[in-house]
Every structure is written in structure tokens, then in C-alpha cells.
PDB file of C-alpha atoms in Angstrom:
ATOM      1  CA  UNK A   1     152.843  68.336 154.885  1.00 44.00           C
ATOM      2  CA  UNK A   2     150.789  65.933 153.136  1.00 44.00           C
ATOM      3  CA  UNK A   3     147.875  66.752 153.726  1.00 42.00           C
ATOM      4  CA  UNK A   4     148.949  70.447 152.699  1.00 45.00           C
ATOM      5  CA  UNK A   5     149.717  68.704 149.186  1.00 44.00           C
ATOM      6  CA  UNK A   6     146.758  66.670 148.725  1.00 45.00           C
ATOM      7  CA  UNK A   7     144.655  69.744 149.609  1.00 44.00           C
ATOM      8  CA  UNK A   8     146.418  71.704 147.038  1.00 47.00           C
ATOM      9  CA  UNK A   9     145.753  69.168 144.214  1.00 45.00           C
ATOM     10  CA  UNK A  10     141.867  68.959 144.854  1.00 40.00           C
ATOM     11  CA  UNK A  11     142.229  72.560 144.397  1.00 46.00           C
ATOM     12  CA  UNK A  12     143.916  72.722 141.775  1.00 44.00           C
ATOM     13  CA  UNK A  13     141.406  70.034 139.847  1.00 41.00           C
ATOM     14  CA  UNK A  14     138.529  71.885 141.173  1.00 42.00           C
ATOM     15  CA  UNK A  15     139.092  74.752 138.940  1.00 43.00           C
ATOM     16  CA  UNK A  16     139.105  72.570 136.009  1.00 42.00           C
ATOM     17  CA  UNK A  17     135.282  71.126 136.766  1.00 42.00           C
ATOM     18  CA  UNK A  18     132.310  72.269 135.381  1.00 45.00           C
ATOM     19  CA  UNK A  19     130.560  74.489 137.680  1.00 46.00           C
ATOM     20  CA  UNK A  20     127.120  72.335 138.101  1.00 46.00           C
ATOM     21  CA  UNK A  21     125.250  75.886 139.620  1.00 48.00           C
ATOM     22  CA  UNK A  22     126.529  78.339 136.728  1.00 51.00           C
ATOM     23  CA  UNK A  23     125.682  75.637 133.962  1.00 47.00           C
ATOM     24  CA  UNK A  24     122.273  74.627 135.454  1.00 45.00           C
ATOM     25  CA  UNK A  25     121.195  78.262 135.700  1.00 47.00           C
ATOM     26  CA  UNK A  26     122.249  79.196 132.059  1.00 50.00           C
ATOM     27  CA  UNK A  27     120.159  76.348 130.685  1.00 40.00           C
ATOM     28  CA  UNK A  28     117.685  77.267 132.596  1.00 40.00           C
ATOM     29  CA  UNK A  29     117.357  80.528 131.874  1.00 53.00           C
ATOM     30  CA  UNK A  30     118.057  79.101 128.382  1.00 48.00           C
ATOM     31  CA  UNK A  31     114.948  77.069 128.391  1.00 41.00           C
ATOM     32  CA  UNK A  32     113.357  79.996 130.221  1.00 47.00           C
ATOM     33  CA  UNK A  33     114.138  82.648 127.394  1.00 79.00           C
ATOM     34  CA  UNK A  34     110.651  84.027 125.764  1.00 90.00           C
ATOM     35  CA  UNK A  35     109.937  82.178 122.155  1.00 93.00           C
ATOM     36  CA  UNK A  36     108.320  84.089 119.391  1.00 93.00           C
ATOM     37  CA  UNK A  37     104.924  83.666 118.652  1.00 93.00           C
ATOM     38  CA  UNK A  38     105.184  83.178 114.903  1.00 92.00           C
ATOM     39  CA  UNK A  39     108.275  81.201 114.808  1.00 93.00           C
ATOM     40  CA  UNK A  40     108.528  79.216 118.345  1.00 93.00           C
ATOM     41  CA  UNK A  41     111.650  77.276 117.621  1.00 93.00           C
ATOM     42  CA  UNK A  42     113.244  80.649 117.547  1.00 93.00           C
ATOM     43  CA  UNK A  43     113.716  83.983 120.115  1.00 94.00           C
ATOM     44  CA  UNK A  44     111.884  86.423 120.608  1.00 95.00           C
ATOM     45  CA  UNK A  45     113.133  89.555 118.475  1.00 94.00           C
ATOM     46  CA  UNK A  46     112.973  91.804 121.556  1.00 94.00           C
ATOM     47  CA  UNK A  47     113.205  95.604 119.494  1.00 95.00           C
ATOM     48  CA  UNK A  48     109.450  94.143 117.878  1.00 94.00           C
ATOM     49  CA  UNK A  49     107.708  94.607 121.170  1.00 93.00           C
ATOM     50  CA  UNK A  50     105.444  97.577 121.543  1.00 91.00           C
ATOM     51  CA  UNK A  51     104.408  97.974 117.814  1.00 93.00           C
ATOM     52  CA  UNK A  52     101.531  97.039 116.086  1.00 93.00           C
ATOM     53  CA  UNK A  53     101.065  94.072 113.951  1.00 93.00           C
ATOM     54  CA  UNK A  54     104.310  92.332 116.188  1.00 94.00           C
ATOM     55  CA  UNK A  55     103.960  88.836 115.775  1.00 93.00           C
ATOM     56  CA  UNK A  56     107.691  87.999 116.595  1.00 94.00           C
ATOM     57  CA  UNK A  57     108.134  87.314 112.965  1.00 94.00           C
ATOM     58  CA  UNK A  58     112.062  88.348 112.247  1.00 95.00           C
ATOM     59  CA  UNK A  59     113.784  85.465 111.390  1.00 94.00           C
ATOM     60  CA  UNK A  60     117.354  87.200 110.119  1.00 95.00           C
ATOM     61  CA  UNK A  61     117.365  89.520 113.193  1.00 95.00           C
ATOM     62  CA  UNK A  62     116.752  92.391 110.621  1.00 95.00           C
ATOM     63  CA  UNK A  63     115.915  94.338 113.720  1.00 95.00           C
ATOM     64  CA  UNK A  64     118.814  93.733 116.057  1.00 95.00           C
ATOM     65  CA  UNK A  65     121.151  96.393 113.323  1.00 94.00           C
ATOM     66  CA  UNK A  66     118.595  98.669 111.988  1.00 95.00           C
ATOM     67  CA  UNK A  67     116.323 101.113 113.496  1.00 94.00           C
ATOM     68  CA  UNK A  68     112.621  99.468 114.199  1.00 95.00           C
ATOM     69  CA  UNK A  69     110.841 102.804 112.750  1.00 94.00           C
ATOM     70  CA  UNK A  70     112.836 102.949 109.686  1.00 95.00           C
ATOM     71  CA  UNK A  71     111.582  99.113 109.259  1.00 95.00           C
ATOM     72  CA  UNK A  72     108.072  99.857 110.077  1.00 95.00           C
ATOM     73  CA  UNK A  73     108.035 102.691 107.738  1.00 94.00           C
ATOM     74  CA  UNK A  74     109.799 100.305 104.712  1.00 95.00           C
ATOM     75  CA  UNK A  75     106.888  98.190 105.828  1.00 96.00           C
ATOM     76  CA  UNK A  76     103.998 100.143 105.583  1.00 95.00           C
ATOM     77  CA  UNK A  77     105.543 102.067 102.630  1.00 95.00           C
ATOM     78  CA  UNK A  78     105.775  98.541 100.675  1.00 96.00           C
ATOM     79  CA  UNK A  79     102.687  97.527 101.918  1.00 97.00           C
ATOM     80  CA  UNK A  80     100.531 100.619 100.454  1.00 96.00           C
ATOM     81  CA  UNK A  81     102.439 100.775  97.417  1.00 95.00           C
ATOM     82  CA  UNK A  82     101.341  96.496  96.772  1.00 97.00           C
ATOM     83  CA  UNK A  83      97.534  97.160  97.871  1.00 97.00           C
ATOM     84  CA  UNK A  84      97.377  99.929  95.114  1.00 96.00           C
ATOM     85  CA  UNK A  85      99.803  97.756  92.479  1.00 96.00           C
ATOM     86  CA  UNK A  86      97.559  94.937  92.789  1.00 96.00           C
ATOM     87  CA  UNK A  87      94.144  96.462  91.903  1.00 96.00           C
ATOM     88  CA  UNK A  88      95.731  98.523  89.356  1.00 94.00           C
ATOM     89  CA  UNK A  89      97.392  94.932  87.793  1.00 95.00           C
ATOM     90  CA  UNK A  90      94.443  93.048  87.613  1.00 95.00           C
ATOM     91  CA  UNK A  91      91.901  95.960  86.847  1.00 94.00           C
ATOM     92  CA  UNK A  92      93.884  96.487  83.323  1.00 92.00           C
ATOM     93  CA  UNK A  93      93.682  92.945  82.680  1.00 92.00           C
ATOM     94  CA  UNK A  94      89.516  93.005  83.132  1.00 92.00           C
ATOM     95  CA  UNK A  95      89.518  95.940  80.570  1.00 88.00           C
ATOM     96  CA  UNK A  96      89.956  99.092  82.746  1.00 88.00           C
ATOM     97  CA  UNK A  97      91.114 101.767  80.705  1.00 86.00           C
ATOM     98  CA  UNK A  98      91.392 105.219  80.836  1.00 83.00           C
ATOM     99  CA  UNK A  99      90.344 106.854  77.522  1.00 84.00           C
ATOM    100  CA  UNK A 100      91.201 108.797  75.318  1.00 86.00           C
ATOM    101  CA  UNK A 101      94.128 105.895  75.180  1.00 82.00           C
ATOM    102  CA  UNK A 102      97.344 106.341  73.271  1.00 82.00           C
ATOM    103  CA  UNK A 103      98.310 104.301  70.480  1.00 81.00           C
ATOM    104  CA  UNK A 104     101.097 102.624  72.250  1.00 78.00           C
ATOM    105  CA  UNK A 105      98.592 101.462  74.987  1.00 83.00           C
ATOM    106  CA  UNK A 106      96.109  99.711  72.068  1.00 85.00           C
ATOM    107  CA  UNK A 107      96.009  95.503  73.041  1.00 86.00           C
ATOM    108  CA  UNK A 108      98.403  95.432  76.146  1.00 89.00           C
ATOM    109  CA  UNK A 109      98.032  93.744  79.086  1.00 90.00           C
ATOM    110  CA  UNK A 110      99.473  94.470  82.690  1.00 92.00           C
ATOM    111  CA  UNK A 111     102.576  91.822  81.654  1.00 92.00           C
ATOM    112  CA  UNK A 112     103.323  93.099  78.034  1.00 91.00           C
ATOM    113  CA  UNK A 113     102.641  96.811  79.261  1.00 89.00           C
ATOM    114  CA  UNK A 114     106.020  96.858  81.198  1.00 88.00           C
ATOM    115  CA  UNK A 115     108.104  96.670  77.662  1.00 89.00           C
ATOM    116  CA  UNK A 116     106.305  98.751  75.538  1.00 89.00           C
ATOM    117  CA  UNK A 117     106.270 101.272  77.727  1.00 87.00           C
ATOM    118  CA  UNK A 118     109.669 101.251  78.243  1.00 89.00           C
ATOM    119  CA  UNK A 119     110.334 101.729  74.598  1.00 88.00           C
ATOM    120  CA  UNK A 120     107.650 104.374  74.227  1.00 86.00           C
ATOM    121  CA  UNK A 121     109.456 106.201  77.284  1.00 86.00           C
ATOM    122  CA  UNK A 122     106.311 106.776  79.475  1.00 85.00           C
ATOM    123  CA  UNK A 123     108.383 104.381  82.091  1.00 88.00           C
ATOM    124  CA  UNK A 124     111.120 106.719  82.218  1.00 89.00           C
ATOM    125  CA  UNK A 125     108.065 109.817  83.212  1.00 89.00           C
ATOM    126  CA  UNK A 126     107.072 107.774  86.560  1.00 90.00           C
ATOM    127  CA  UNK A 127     110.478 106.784  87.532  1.00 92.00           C
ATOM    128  CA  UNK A 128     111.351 110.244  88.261  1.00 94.00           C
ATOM    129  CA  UNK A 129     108.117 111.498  88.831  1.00 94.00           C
ATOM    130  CA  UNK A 130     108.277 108.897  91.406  1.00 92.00           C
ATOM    131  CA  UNK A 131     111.882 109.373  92.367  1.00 94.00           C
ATOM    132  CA  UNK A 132     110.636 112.904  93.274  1.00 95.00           C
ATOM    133  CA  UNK A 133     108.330 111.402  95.936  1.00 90.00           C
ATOM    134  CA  UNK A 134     110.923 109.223  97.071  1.00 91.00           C
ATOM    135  CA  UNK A 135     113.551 112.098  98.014  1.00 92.00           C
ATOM    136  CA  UNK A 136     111.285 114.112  99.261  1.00 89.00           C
ATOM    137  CA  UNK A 137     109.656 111.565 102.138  1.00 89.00           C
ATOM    138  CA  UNK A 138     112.879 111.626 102.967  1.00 90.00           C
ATOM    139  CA  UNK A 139     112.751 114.543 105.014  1.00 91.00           C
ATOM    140  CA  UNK A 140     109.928 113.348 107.141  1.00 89.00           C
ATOM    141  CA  UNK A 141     111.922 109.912 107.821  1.00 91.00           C
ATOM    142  CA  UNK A 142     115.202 111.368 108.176  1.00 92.00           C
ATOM    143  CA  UNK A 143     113.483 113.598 110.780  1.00 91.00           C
ATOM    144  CA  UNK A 144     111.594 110.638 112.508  1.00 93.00           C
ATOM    145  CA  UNK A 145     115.233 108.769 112.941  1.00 92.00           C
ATOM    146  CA  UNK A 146     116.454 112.107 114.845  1.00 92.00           C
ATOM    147  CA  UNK A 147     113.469 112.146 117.272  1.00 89.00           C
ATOM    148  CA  UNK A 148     110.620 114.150 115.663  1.00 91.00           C
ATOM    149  CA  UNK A 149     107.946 112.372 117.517  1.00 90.00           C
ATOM    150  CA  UNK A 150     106.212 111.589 113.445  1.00 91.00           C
ATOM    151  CA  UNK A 151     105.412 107.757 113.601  1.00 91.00           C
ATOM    152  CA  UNK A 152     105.886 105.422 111.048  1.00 91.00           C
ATOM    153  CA  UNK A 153     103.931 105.707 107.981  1.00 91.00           C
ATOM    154  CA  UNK A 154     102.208 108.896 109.309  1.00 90.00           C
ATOM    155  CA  UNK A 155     102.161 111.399 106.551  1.00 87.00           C
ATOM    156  CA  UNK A 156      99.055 112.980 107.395  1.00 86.00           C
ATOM    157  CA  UNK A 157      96.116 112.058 105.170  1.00 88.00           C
ATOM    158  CA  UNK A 158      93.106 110.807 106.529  1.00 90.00           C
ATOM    159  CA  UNK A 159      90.624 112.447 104.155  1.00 90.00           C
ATOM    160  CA  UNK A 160      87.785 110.384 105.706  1.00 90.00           C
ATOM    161  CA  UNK A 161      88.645 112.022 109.423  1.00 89.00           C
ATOM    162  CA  UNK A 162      88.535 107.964 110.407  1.00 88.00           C
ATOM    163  CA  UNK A 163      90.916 108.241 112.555  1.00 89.00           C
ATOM    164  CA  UNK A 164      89.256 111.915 113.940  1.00 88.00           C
ATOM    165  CA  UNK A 165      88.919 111.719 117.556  1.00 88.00           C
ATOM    166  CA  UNK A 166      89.675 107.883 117.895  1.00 90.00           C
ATOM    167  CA  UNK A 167      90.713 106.501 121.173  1.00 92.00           C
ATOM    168  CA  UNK A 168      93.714 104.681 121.325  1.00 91.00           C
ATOM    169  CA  UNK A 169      92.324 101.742 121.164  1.00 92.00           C
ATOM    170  CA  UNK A 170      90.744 102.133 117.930  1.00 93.00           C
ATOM    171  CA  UNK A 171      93.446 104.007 115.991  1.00 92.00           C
ATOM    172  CA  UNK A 172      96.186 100.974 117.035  1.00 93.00           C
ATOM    173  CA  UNK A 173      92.918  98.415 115.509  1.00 95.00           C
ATOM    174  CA  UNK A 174      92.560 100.338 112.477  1.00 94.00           C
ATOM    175  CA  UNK A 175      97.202 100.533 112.149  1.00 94.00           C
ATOM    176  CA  UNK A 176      96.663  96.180 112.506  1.00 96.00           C
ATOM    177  CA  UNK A 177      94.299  96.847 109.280  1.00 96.00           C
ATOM    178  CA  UNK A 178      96.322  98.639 107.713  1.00 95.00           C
ATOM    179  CA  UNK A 179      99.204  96.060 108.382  1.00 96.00           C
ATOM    180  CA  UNK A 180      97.276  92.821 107.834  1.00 96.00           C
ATOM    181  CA  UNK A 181      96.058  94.191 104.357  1.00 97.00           C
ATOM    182  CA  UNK A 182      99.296  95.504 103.849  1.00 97.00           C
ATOM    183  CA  UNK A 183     101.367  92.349 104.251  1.00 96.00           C
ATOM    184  CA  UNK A 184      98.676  89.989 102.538  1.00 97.00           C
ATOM    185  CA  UNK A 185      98.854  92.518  99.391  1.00 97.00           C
ATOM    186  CA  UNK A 186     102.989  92.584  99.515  1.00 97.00           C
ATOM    187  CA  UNK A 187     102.128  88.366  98.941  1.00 97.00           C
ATOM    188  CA  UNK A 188      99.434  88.692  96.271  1.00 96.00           C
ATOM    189  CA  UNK A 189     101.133  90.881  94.216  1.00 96.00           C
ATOM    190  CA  UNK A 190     104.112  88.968  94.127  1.00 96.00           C
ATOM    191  CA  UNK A 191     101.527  85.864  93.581  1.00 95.00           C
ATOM    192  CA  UNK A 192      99.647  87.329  90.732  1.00 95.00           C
ATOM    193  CA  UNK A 193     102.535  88.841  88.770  1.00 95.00           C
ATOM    194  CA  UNK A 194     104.126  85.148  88.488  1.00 95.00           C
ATOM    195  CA  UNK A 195     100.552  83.471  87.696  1.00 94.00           C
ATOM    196  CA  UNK A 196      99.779  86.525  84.707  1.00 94.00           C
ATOM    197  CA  UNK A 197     103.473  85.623  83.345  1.00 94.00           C
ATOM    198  CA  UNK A 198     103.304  81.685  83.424  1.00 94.00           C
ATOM    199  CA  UNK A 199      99.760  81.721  81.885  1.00 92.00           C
ATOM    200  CA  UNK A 200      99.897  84.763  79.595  1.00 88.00           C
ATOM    201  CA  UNK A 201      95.848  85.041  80.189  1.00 83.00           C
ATOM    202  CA  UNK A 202      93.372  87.369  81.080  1.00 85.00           C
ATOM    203  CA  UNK A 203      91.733  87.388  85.231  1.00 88.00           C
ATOM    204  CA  UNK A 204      92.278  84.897  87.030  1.00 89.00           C
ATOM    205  CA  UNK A 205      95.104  83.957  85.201  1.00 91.00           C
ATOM    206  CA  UNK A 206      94.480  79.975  85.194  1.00 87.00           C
TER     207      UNK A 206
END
């Protein structure tokens, strides 16, 4: 009988230890978990794998709750959009014009531009002419999000056939291009635009 007892105590307790097996295998597999690349005090983002340019750079976990393609699409659409903003901000400010030029245009530069042309209501033009655009590359990314097959960014337009009868191989280097340039111009832009406003000068803006 008590034996039975003591037997059903050092059950009893048992169930209240720490399972050494369980606990050593979830640290390990823990420790064992695959860091990213960019950030290696953090996890791998595991939806980045398989696209171009994937660096394991997604700190918030943007890409755990949203669709990869519509991020890759935001991506390359931002991208694009600051290569051409750049070289159109500091072309004006080395004296590119386009001629015959309105009154409203005379002595501006690429910061005092924004204002004036508010007032003069040419700003008002490209926000729907662009608005326009917007809505209608909706279609193609609505459709990409319901299983078109389009990729990301792909609207078509290779005017220089440079992509024409590329292997794999070299269309996916040409899409880490893209990228690269892409992501450096979404910095410089954001770069030059504070340096033009805190100096109030001309190219190079020091």
C-alpha cells in the first residue's frame, strides 16, 4: 500500500517537471532556425524566397499579411517612379528647361517649383492625369492577385527587345538591375530632396 502511494506521488510531480527532451529540441531547432542574410539577428522572412533581389530584408514582417507580388509590384512601381524623379529633380536645378517656358516657370527651382505650381494649377493637371494611370494599372494587378500568370512590374515595354530571347538566367540578372537601381534611387531621392531644401542651392546642393 505504500509503495502504491509513493509511486503515485512521483507521478504526480513528474507531470509538473520540465520535459528536458521537448525543451532541448525546441532550442535547438531554435538555434537551428535559418537567419536572414541582411539582418542576422533576425528570421528569415520565409514568403521572400524565390524572388529576385531577396536579401531577407523585412524587418516588420510586411510579408507575413500581404501578398509578396502586390509588394514586389509597390516595389518596382516606387522604384521606377524615384529613378525618373531624381534625374528630372536635379536636371531642372542644372538649367534643363523645356522652352517655349511659361511665365509661371521663369526663376524656379525643383524646391520652389512645387508651390507655384500649385497656385498656377498645373499640379492639379498631373495629379489626375496621373491618377488616370494609377486606376487603370489596376486592372493588370488586380488580375495578377487572382492568378493571371503577369509578374510583378511586367507591363510589357521593352522597346530595346533587351530582354528578346534572353535565357533565364539573364532576364532574372537584368530584374536584380532593375531592383538594385531601383532601391538605391528610392534612397537618393529621398536624400537629395532634404539636401536641395536645407541648402536652398543649385547641384550638388552643399
Amino acid at each position: 500500500m505504500k509503495l502504491a502511494i509513493i509511486a503515485s506521488i512521483l507521478g504526480a510531480a513528474s507531470a509538473f517537471a520540465p520535459s528536458t527532451v521537448g525543451g532541448a529540441s525546441r532550442v535547438s531547432t531554435s538555434l537551428a532556425a535559418e537567419k536572414s542574410p541582411s539582418l542576422p539577428f533576425l528570421p528569415y522572412p520565409p514568403n521572400l524566397k524565390g524572388y529576385v533581389g531577396d536579401v531577407g530584408f523585412d524587418p516588420l514582417r510586411v510579408s507575413d499579411y500581404m501578398p509578396m507580388d502586390y509588394l514586389r509590384e509597390s516595389e518596382i512601381k516606387h522604384g521606377r517612379i524615384c529613378m525618373m524623379a531624381w534625374f528630372g529633380f536635379v536636371s531642372v536645378d542644372m538649367g534643363l528647361r523645356i522652352y517655349p517656358l511659361p511665365e509661371t516657370m521663369e526663376g524656379l527651382t525643383s524646391v520652389t517649383a512645387h508651390d507655384a505650381l500649385v497656385k498656377s494649377g498645373a499640379m492639379g493637371q498631373l495629379l489626375l492625369f496621373f491618377g488616370i494611370g494609377e486606376m487603370l494599372s489596376w486592372f493588370a494587378i488586380a488580375q495578377m492577385l487572382q492568378g493571371s500568370g503577369r509578374e510583378a512590374g511586367d507591363f510589357g515595354l521593352d522597346p530595346l527587345g533587351i530582354l528578346t530571347d534572353a535565357d533565364e538566367e539573364k532576364i532574372a540578372d537584368w530584374k536584380l538591375k532593375e531592383l538594385k537601381n531601383g532601391r538605391l534611387a528610392m534612397l537618393a531621392f529621398s536624400g537629395v530632396v532634404t539636401q536641395a531644401v536645407l541648402t536652398q542651392g543649385p547641384f550638388p546642393y552643399v
